[in-house]
PDB file of C-alpha atoms in Angstrom:
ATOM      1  CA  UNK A1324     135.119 130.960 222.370  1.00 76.00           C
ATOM      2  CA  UNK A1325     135.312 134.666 221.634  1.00 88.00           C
ATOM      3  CA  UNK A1326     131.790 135.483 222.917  1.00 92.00           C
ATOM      4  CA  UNK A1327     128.923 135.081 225.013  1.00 95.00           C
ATOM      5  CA  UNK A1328     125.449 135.199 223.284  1.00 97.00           C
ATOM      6  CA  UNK A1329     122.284 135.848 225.137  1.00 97.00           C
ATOM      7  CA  UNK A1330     118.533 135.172 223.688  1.00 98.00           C
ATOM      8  CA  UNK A1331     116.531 138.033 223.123  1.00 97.00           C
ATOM      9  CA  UNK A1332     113.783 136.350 225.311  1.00 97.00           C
ATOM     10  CA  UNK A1333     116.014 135.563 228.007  1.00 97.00           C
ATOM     11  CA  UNK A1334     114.523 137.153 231.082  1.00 96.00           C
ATOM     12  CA  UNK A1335     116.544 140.018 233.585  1.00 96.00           C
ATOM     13  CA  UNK A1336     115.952 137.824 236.360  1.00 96.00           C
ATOM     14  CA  UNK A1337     118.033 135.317 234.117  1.00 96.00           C
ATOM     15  CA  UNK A1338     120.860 137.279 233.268  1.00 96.00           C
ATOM     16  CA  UNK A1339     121.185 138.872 236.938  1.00 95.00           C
ATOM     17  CA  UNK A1340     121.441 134.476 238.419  1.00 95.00           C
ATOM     18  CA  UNK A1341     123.958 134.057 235.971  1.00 96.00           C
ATOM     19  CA  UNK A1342     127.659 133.313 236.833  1.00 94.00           C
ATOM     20  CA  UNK A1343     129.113 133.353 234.144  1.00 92.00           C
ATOM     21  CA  UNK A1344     127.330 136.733 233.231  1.00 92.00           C
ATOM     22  CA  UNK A1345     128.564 137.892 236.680  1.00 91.00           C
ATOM     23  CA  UNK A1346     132.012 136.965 236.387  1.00 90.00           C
ATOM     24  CA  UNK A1347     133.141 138.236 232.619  1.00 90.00           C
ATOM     25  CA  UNK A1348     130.267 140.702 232.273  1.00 93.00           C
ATOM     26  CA  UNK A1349     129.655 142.411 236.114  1.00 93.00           C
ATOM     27  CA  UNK A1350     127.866 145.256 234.656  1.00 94.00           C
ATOM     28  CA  UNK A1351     125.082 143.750 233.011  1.00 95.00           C
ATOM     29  CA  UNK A1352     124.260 142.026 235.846  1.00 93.00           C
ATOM     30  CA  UNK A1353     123.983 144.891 238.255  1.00 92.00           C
ATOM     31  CA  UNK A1354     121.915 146.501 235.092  1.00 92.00           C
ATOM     32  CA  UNK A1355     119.739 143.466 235.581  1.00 92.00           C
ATOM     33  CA  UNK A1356     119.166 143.710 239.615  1.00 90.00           C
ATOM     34  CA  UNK A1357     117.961 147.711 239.211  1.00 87.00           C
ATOM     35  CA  UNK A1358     115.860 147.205 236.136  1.00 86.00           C
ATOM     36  CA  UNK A1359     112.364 147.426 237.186  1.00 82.00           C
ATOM     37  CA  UNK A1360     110.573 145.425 240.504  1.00 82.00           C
ATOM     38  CA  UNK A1361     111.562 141.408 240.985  1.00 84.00           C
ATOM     39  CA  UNK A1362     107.861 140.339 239.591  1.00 88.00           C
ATOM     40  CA  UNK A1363     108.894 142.438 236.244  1.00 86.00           C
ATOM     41  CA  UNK A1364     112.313 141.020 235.761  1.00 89.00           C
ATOM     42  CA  UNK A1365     110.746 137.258 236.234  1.00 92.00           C
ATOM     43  CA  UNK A1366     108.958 138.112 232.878  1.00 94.00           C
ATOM     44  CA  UNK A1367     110.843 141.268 231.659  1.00 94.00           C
ATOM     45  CA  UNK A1368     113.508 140.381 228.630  1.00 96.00           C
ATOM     46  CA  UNK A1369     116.860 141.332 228.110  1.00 97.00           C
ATOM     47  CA  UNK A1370     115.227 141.606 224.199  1.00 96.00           C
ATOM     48  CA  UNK A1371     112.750 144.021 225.238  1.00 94.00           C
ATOM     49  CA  UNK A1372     114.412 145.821 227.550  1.00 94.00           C
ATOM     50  CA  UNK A1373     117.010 146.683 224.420  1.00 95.00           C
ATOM     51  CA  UNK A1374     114.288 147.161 221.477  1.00 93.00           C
ATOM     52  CA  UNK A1375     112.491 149.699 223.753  1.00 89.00           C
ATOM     53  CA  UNK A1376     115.403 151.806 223.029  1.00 86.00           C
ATOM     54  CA  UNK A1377     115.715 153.435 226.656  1.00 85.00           C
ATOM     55  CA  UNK A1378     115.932 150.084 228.432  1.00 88.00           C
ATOM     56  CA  UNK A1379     118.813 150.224 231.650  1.00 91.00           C
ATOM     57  CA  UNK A1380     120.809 147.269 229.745  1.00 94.00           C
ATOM     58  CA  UNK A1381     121.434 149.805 227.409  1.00 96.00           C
ATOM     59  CA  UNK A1382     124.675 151.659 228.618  1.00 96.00           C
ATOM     60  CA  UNK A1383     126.292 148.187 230.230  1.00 96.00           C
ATOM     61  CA  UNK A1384     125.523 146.702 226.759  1.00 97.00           C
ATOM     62  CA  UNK A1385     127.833 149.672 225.286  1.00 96.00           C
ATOM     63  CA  UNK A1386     130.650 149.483 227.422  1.00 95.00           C
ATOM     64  CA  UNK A1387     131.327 146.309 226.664  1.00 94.00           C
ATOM     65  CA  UNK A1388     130.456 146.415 222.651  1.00 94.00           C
ATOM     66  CA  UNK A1389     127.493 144.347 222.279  1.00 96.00           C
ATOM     67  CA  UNK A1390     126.227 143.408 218.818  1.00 97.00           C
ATOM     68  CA  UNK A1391     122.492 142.601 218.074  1.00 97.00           C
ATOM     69  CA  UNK A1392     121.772 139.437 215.682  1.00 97.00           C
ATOM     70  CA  UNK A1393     118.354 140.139 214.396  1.00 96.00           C
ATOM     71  CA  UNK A1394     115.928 137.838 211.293  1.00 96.00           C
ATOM     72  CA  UNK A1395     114.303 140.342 208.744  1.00 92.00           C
ATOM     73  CA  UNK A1396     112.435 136.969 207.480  1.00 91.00           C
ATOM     74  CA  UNK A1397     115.554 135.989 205.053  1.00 94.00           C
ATOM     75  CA  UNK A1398     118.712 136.328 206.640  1.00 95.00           C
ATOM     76  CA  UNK A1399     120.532 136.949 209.938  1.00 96.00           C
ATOM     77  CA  UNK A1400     121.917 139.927 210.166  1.00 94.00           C
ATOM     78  CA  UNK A1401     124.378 141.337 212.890  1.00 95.00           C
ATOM     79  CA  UNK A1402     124.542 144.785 213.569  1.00 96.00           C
ATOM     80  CA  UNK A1403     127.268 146.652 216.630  1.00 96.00           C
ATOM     81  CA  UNK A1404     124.045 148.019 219.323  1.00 96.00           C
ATOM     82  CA  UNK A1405     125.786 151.536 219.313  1.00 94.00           C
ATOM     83  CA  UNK A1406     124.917 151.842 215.448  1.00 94.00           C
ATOM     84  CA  UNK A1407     121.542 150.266 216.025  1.00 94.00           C
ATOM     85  CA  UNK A1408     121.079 153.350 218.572  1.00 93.00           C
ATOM     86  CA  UNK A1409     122.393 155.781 216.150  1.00 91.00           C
ATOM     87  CA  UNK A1410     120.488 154.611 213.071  1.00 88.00           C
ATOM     88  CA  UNK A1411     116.985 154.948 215.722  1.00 83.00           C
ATOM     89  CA  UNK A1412     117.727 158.096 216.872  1.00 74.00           C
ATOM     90  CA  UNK A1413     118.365 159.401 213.218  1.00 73.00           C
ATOM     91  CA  UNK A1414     115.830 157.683 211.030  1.00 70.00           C
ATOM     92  CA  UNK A1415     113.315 157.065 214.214  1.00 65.00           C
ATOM     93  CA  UNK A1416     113.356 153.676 213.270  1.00 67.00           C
ATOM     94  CA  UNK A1417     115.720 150.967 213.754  1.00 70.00           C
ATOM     95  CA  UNK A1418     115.126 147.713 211.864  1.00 77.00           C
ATOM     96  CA  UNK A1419     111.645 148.117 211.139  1.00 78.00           C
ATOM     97  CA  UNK A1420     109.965 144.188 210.161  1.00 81.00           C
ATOM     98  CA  UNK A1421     113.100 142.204 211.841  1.00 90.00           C
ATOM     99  CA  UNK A1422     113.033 140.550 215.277  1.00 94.00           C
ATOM    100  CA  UNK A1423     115.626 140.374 217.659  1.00 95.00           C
ATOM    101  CA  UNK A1424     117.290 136.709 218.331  1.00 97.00           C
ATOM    102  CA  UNK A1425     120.700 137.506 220.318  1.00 97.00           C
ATOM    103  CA  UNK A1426     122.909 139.806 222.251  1.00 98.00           C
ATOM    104  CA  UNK A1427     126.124 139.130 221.074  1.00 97.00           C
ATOM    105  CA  UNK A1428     128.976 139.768 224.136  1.00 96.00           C
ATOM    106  CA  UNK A1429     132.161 140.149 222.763  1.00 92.00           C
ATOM    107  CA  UNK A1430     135.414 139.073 225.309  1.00 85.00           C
ATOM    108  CA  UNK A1431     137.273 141.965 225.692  1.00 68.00           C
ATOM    109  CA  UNK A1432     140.313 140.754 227.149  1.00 53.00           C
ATOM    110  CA  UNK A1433     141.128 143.888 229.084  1.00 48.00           C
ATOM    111  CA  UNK A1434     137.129 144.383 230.423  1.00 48.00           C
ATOM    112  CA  UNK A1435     136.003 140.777 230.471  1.00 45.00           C
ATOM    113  CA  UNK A1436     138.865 139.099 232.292  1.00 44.00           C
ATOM    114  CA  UNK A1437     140.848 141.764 233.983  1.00 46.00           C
ATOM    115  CA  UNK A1438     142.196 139.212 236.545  1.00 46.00           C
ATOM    116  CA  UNK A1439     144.283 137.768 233.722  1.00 42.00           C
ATOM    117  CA  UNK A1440     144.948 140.626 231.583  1.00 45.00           C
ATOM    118  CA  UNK A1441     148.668 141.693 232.428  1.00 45.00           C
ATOM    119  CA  UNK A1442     150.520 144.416 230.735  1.00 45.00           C
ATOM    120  CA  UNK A1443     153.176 143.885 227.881  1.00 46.00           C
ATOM    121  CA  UNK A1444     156.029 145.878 229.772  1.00 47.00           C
ATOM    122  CA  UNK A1445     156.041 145.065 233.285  1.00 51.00           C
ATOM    123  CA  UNK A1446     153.662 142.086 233.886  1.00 56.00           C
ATOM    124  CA  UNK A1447     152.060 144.205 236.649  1.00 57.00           C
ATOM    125  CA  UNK A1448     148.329 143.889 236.794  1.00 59.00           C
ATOM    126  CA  UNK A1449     146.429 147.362 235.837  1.00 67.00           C
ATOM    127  CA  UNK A1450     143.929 148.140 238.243  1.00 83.00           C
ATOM    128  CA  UNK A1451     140.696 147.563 236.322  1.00 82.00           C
ATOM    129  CA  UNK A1452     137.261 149.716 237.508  1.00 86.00           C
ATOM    130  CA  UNK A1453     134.039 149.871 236.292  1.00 90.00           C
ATOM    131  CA  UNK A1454     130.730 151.464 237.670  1.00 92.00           C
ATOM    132  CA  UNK A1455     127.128 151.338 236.838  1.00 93.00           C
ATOM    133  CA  UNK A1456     124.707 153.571 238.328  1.00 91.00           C
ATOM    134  CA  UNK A1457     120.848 154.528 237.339  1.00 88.00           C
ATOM    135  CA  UNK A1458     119.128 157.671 238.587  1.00 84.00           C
ATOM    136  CA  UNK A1459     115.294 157.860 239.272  1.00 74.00           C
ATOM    137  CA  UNK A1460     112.882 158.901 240.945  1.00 63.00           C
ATOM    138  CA  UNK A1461     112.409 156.017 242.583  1.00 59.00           C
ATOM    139  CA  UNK A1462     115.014 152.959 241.988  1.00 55.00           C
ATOM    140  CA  UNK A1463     112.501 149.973 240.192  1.00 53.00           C
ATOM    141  CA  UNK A1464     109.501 151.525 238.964  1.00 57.00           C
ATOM    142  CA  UNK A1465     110.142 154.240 236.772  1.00 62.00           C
ATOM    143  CA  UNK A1466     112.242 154.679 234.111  1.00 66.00           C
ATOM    144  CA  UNK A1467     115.833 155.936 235.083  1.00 74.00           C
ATOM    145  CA  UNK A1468     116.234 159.994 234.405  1.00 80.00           C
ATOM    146  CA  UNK A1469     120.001 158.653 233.618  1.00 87.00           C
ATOM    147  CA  UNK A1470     121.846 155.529 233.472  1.00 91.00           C
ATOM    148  CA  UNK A1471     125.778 155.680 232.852  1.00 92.00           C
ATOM    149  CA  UNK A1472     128.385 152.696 232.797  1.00 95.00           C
ATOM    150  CA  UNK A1473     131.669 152.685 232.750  1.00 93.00           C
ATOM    151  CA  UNK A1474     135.178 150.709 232.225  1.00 91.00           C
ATOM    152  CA  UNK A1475     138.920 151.541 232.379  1.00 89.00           C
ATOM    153  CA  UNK A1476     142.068 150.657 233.535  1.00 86.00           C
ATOM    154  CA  UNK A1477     144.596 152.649 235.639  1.00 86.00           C
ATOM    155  CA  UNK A1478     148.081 151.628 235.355  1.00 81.00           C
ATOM    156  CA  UNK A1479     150.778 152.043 238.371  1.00 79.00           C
ATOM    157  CA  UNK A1480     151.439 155.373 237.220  1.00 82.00           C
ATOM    158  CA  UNK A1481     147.782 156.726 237.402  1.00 84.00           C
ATOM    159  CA  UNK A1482     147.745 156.740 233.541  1.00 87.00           C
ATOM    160  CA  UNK A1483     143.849 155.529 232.221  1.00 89.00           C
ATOM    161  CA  UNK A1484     143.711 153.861 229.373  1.00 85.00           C
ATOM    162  CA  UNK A1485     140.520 150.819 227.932  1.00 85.00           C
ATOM    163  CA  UNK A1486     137.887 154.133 229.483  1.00 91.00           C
ATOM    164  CA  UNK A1487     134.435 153.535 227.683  1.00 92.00           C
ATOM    165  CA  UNK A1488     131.509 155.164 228.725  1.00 94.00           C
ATOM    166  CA  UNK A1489     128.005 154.917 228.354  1.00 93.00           C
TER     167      UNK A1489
END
């Protein structure tokens, strides 16, 4: 009730059918129609796409807080992806001997279900945005040079507020 979790082996073409998916979590699906060419994504996982470490999932997967549920052989353990990231990029490694199960989606009210989310004062509907775009040499078939994502709400008064960026 106050997620959505997603199987490592579950493949891009997968998550970019998905309603659901498109509805609460827009950005992972247009993560999942640029990743790579259509014969890839039949096979390609959302697992692999975020244990390669520079997979396109990547900064969608941040906006919205996803947490990685991985087996080291003994327990489950769940871990936030940005520290996942930051633990790779430090030590090099990330988890070294575990394999990834799930993709944890947290609902974020405000980013997941902006057509219901109204604010406390005024019961005026922010205006909620988000973007996703991937840079490359050529769109599917090399990896991206950059990939950004981004959330955020802008209130009547042109005040932000909820902006994450990947």
């Amino acid at each position: 009730s106050d997620s959505i979790v997603i199987g490592a082996c579950t493949t891009l073409s997968a998550v970019r059918r998905n309603p659901i998916l498109a509805e609460t979590f827009p950005l992972l699906q247009d993560a999942a129609c640029v990743i790579a060419a259509p014969s890839i994504r039949n096979l390609a996982t959302i697992g692999g796409n975020i244990v390669s470490a520079i997979g396109d999932s990547l900064p969608a997967l941040l906006v919205y807080g996803a947490e990685l549920i991985w087996h080291d052989g003994c327990r489950l353990i769940t871990e936030p992806l940005a520290e996942w990231l930051n633990q790779r990029s430090t030590t090099g490694s990330g988890r070294m001997g575990s394999l990834l199960l799930q993709v944890k989606l947290p609902y974020i009210r405000e980013i997941a279900f902006p057509s219901v989310m109204e604010t406390e004062s005024s019961g005026v509907l922010p205006n909620y945005f988000y973007a996703y775009e991937k840079v490359g040499r050529r769109e599917s078939f090399t990896p991206s040079l950059v990939t950004t994502a981004l959330t955020g709400a802008m209130d009547g008064s042109c005040r932000l507020s909820d902006v994450r960026i990947a």
